[in-house]
mmCIF file of C-alpha atoms and ligand atoms in Angstrom:
data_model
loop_
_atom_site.group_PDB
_atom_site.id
_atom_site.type_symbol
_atom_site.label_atom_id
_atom_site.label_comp_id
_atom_site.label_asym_id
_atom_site.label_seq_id
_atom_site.Cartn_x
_atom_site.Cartn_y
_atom_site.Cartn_z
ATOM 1 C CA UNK A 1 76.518 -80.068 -3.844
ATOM 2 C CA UNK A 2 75.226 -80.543 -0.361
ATOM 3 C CA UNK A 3 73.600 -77.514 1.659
ATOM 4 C CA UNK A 4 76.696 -76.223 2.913
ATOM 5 C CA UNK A 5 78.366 -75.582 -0.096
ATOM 6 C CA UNK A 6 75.899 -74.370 -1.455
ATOM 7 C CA UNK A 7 75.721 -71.208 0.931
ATOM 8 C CA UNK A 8 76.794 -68.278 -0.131
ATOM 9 C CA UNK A 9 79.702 -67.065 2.844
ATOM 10 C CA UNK A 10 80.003 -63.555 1.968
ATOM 11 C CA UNK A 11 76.231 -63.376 2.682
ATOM 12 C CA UNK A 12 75.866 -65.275 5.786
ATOM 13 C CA UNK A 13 73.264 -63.918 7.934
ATOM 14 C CA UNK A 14 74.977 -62.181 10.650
ATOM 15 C CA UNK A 15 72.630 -63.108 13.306
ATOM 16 C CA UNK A 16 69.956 -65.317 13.467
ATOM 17 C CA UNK A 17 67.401 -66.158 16.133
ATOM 18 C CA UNK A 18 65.345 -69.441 16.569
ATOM 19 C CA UNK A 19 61.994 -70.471 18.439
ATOM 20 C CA UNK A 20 62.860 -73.730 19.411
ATOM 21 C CA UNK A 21 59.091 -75.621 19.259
ATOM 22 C CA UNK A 22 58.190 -78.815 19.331
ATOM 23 C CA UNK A 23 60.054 -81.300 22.347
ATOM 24 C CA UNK A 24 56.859 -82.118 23.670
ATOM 25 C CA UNK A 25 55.059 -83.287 20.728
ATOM 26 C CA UNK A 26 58.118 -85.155 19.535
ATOM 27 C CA UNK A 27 58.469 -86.891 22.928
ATOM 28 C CA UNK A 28 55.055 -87.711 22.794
ATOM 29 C CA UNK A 29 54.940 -89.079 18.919
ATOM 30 C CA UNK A 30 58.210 -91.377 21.101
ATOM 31 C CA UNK A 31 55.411 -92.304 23.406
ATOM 32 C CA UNK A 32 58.038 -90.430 25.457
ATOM 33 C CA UNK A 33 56.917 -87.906 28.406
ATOM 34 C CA UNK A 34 57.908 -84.317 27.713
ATOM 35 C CA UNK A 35 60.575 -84.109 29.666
ATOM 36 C CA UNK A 36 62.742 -86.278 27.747
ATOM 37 C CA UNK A 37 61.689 -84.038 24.463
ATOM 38 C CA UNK A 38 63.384 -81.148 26.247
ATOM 39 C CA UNK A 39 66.466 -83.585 27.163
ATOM 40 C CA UNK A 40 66.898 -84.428 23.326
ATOM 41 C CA UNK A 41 66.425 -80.855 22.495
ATOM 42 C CA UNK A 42 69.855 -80.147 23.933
ATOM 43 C CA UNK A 43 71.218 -82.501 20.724
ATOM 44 C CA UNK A 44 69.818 -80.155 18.084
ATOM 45 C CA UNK A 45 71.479 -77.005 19.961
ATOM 46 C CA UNK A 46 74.802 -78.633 19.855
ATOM 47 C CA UNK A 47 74.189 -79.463 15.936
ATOM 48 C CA UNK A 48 73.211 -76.167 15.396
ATOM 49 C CA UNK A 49 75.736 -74.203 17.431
ATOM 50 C CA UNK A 50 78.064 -76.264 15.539
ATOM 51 C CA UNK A 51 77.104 -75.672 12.203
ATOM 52 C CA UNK A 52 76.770 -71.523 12.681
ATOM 53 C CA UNK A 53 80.174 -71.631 13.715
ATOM 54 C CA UNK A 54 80.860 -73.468 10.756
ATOM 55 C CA UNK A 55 79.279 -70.799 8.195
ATOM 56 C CA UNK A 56 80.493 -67.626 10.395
ATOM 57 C CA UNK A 57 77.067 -66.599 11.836
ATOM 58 C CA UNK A 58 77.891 -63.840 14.729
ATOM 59 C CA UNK A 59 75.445 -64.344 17.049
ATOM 60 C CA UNK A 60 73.036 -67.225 17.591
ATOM 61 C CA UNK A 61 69.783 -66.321 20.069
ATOM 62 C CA UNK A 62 68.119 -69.151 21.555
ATOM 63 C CA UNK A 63 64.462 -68.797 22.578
ATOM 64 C CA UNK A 64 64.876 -71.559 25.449
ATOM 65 C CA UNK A 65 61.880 -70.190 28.368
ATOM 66 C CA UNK A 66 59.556 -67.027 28.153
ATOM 67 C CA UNK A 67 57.681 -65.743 30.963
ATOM 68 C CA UNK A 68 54.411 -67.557 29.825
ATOM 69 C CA UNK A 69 56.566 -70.758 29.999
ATOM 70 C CA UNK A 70 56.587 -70.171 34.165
ATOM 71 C CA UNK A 71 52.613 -71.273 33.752
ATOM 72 C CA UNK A 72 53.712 -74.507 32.672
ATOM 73 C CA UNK A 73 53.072 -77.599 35.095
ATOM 74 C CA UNK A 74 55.423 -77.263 38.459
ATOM 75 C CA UNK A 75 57.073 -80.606 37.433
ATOM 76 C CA UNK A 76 57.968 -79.523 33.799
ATOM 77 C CA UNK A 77 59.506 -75.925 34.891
ATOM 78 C CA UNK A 78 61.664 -77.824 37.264
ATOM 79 C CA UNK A 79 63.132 -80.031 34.939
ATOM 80 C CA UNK A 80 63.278 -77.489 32.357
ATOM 81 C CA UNK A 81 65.292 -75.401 35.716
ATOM 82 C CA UNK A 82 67.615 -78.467 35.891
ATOM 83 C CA UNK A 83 68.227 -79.030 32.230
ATOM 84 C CA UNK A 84 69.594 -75.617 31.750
ATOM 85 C CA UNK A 85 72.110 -76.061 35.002
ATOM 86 C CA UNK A 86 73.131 -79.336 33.748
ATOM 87 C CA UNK A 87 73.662 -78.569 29.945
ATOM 88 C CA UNK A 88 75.530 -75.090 30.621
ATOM 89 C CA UNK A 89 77.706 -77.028 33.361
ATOM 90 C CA UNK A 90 78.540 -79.822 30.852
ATOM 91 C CA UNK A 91 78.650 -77.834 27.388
ATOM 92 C CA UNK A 92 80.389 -74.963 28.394
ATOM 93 C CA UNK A 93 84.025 -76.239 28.383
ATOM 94 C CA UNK A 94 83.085 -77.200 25.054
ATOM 95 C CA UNK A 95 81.949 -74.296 24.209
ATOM 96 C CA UNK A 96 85.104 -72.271 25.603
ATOM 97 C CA UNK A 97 86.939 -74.960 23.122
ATOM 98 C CA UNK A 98 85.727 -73.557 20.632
ATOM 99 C CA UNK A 99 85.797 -69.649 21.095
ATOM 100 C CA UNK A 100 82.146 -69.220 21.382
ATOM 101 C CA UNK A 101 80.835 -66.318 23.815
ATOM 102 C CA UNK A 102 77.662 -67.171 26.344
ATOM 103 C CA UNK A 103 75.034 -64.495 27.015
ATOM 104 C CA UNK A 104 71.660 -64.664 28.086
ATOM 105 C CA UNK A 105 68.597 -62.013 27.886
ATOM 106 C CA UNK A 106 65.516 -61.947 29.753
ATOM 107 C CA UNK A 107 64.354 -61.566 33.247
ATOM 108 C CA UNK A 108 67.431 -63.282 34.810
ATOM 109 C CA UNK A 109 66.898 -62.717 38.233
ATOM 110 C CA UNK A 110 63.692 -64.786 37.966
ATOM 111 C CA UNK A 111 65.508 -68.035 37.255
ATOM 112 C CA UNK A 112 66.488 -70.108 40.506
ATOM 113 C CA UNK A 113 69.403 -69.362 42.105
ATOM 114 C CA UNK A 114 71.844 -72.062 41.335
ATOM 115 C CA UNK A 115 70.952 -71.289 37.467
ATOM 116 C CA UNK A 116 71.779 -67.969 38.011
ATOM 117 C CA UNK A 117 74.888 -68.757 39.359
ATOM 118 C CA UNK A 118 75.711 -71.756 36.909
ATOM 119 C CA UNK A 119 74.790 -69.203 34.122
ATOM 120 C CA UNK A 120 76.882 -65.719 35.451
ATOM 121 C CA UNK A 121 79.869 -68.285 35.556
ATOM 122 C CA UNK A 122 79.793 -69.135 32.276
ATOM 123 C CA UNK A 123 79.411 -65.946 30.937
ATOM 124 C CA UNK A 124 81.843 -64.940 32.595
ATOM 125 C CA UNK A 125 84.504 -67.607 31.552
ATOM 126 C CA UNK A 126 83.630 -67.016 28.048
ATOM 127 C CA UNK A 127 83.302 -63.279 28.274
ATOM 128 C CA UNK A 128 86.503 -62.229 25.968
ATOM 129 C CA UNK A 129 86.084 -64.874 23.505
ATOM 130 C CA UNK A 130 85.639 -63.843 19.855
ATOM 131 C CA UNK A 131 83.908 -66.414 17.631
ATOM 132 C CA UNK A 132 79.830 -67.168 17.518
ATOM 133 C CA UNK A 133 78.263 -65.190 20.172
ATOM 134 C CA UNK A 134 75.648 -67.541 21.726
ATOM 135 C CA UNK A 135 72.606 -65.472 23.419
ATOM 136 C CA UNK A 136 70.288 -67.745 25.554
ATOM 137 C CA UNK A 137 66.807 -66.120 25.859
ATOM 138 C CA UNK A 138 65.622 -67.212 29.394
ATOM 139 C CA UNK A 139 62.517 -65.843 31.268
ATOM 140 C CA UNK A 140 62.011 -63.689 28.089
ATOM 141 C CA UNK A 141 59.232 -61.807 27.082
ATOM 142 C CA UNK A 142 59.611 -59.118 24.366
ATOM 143 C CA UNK A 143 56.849 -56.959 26.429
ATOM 144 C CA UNK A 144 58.709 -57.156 29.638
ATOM 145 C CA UNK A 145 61.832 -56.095 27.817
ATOM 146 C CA UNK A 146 60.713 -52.843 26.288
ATOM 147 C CA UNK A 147 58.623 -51.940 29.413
ATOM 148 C CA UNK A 148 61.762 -52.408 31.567
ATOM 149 C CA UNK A 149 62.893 -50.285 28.835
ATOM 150 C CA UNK A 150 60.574 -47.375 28.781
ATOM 151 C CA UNK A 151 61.296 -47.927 32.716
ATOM 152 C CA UNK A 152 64.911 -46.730 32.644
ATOM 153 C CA UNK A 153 64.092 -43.994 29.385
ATOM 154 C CA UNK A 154 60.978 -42.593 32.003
ATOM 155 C CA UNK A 155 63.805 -42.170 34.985
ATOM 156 C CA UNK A 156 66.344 -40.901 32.708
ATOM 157 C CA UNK A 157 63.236 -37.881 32.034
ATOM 158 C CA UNK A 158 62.444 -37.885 35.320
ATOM 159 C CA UNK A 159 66.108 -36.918 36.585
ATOM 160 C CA UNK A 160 66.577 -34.442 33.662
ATOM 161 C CA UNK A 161 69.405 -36.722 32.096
ATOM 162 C CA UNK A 162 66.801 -37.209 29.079
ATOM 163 C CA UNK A 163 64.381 -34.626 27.048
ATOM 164 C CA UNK A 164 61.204 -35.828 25.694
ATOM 165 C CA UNK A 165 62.218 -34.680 22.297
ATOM 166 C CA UNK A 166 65.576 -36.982 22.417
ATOM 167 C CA UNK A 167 64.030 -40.080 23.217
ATOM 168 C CA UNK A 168 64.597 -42.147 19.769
ATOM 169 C CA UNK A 169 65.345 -45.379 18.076
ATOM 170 C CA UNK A 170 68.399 -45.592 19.152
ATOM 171 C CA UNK A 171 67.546 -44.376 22.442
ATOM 172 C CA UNK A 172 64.646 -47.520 23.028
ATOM 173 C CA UNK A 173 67.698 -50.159 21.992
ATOM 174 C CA UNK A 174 70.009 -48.734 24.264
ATOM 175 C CA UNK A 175 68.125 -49.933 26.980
ATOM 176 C CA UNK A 176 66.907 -53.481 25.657
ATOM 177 C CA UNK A 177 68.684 -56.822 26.705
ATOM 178 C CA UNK A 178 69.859 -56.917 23.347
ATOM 179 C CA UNK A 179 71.702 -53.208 23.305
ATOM 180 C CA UNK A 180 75.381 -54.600 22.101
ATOM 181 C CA UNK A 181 73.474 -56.850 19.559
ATOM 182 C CA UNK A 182 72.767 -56.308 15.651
ATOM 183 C CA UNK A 183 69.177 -57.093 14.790
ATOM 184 C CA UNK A 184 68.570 -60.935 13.483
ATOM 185 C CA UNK A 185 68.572 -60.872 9.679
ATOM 186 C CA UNK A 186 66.599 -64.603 10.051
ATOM 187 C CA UNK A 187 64.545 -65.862 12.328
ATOM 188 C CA UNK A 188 63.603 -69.328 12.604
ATOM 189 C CA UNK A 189 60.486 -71.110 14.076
ATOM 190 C CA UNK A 190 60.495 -75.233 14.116
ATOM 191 C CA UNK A 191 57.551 -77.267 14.579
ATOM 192 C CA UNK A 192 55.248 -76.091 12.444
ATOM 193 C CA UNK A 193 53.593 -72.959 14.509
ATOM 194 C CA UNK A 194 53.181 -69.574 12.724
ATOM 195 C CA UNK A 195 53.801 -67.089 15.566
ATOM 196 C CA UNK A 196 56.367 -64.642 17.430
ATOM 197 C CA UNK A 197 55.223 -66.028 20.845
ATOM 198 C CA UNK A 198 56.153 -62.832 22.505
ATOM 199 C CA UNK A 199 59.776 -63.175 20.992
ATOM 200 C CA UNK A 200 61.987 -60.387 20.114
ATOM 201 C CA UNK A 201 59.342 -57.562 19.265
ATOM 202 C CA UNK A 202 61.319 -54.742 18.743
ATOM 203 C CA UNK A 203 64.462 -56.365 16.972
ATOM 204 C CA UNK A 204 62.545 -58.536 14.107
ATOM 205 C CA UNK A 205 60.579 -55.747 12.456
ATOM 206 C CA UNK A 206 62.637 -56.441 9.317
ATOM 207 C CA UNK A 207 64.033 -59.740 9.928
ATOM 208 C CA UNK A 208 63.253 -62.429 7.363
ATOM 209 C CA UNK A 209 60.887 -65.309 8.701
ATOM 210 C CA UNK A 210 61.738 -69.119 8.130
ATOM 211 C CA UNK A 211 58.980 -71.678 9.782
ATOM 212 C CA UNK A 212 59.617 -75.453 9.259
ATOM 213 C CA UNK A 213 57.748 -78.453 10.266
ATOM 214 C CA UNK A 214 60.702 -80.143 11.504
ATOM 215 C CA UNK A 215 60.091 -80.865 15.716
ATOM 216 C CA UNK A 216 63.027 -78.847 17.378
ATOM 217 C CA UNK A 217 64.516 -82.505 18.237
ATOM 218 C CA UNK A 218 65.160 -83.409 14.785
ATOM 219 C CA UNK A 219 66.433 -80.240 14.186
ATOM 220 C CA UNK A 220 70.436 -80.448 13.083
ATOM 221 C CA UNK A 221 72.782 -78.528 11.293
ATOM 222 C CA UNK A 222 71.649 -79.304 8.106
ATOM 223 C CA UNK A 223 68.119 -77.967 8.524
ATOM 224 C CA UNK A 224 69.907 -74.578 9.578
ATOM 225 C CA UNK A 225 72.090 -74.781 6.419
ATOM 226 C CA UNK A 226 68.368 -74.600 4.582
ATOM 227 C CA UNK A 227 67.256 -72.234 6.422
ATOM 228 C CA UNK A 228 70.014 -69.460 5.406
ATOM 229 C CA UNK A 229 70.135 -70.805 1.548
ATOM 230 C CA UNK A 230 65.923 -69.848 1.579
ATOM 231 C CA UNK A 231 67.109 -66.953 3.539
ATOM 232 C CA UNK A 232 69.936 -66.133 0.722
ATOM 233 C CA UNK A 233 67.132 -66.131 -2.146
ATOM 234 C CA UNK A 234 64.801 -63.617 -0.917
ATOM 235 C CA UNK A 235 64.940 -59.789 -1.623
ATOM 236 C CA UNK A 236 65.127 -58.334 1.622
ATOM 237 C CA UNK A 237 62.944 -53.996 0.433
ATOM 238 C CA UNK A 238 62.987 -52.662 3.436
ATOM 239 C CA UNK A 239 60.100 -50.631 2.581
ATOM 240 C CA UNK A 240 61.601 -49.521 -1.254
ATOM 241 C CA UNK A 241 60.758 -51.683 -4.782
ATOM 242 C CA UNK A 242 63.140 -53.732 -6.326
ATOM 243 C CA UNK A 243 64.346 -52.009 -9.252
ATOM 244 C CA UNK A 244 65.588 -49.161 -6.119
ATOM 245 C CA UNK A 245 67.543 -52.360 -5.103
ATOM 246 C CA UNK A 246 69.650 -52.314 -8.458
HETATM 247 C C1 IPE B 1 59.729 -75.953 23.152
HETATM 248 O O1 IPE B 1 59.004 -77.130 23.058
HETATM 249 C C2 IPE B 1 60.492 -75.848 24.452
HETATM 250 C C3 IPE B 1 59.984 -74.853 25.393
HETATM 251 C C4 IPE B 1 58.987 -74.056 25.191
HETATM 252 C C5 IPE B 1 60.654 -74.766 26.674
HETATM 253 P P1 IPE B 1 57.558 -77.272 23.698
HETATM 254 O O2 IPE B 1 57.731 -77.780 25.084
HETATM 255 O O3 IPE B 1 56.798 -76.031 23.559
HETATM 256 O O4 IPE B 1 56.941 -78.413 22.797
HETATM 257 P P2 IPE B 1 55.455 -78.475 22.223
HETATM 258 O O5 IPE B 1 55.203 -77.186 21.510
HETATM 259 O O6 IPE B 1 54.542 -78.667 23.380
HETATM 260 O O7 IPE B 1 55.478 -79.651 21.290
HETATM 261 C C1 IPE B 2 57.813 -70.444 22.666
HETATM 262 O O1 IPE B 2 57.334 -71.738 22.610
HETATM 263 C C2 IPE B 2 58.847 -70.341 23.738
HETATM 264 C C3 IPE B 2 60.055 -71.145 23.549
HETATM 265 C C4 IPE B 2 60.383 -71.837 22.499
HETATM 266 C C5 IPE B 2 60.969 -71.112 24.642
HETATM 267 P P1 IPE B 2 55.924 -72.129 23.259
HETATM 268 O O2 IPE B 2 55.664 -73.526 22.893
HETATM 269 O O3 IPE B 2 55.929 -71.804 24.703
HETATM 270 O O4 IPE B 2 54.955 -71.128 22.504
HETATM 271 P P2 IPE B 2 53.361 -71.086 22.400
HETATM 272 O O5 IPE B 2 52.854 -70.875 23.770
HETATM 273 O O6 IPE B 2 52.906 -72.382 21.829
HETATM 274 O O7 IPE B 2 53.066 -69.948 21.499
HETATM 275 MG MG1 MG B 3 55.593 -75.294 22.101
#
């Protein structure tokens, strides 16, 4: 039986969230600049956008540019800039095709303008569709999202809309990017690097963790297939024992 089969669809995680890591070291090992890593990149989000379609994932969340990616060199950020305008131009009638919903999180209004615009349009377009919800994380930092967070909860005290005493779980998410979105059951890191690089903060203090080797440019379908059959064999406690599980 091949991966797919093997996956268990009544357990499919619901939502799962990936680091994509690795396009410049695989360009490099090419004897490639970076750039072109980033370029091939766009392959292994097609594969996998594909393939969580195929298994009925809900929502995919794509960690494409935190903040601390603005410190990169001038030349990389701009072709990073004009990567995402090109591949949401050219993907997303594709994408429309096949009933899959855009959205992005982060500190939008700090991408250039014509990404902004390229970006809102696409949204938009795909607004009321109803199959994988695809969530491109752009500008993101997990830090800037729950200050901008405890931001709008300080106001809300500050206008007497809010009492201390009210302010809650449930309260904190209403006010992150990711407030109409279930927490990721999975999340997966590629390339080999064991950290949360100020990703998601809030919303993966239960999720299961999945790191691979595998270069985000070799990454296809397949490799996401393995990813949710490890997922499917752990015990997920949440804090009780296993026999409680029973
Ligand atoms: C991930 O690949 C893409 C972005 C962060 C935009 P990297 O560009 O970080 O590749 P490595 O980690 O240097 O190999
Ligand atoms: C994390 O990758 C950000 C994205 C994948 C967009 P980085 O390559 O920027 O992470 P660090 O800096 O090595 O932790
Ligand atoms: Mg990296």
């Amino acid at each position: 039986m091949n991966q797919k089969e093997q996956i268990n669809l009544s357990a499919v995680p619901k939502h799962i969230a990936i680091i994509m890591d690795g396009n410049g070291r695989w360009a490099k090992q090419q004897g490639e600049n970076r750039i072109y890593g980033h370029y091939e990149g766009v392959n292994s989000v097609r594969s996998v956008v594909e393939g969580a379609g195929e298994v009925g994932v809900k929502y995919l969340t794509l960690y494409a540019f935190s903040t601390e990616n603005w410190n990169r060199p001038k030349e990389e950020v701009d072709a990073l800039m004009e990567l995402l305008v090109s591949t949401i131009s050219m993907e997303t009638a594709e994408l429309h095709k096949k009933n899959v919903r855009l959205m992005a999180i982060g500190n939008l209004d700090s991408l250039p303008k014509s990404c902004l615009e390229e970006l809102n349009e696409s949204i938009k377009l795909t607004e009321n569709n109803t199959g994988l919800t695809l969530v491109l994380a752009l500008s993101y930092s997990a830090k800037w999202e729950i200050i901008h967070a405890v931001k709008q909860i300080a106001t809300k005290v500050k206008n007497n809309e809010l009492s201390v005493e009210d302010i809650s779980e449930l309260e904190l998410e209403k006010h992150l990017c990711t407030h109409s979105i279930p927490e990721p059951e999975l999340m997966i890191r590629t390339s080999g690097e064991h950290r949360i690089s100020n990703f998601l903060l809030w919303q993966l203090a239960y999720s299961e963790f999945y790191f691979t080797e595998i270069l985000w440019p070799d990454f296809r379908k397949i490799d996401l297939f393995t990813a949710i059959l490890n997922y499917q064999n752990r015990e997920r406690r949440f804090g009780k024992t296993s026999e409680q599980l029973l």
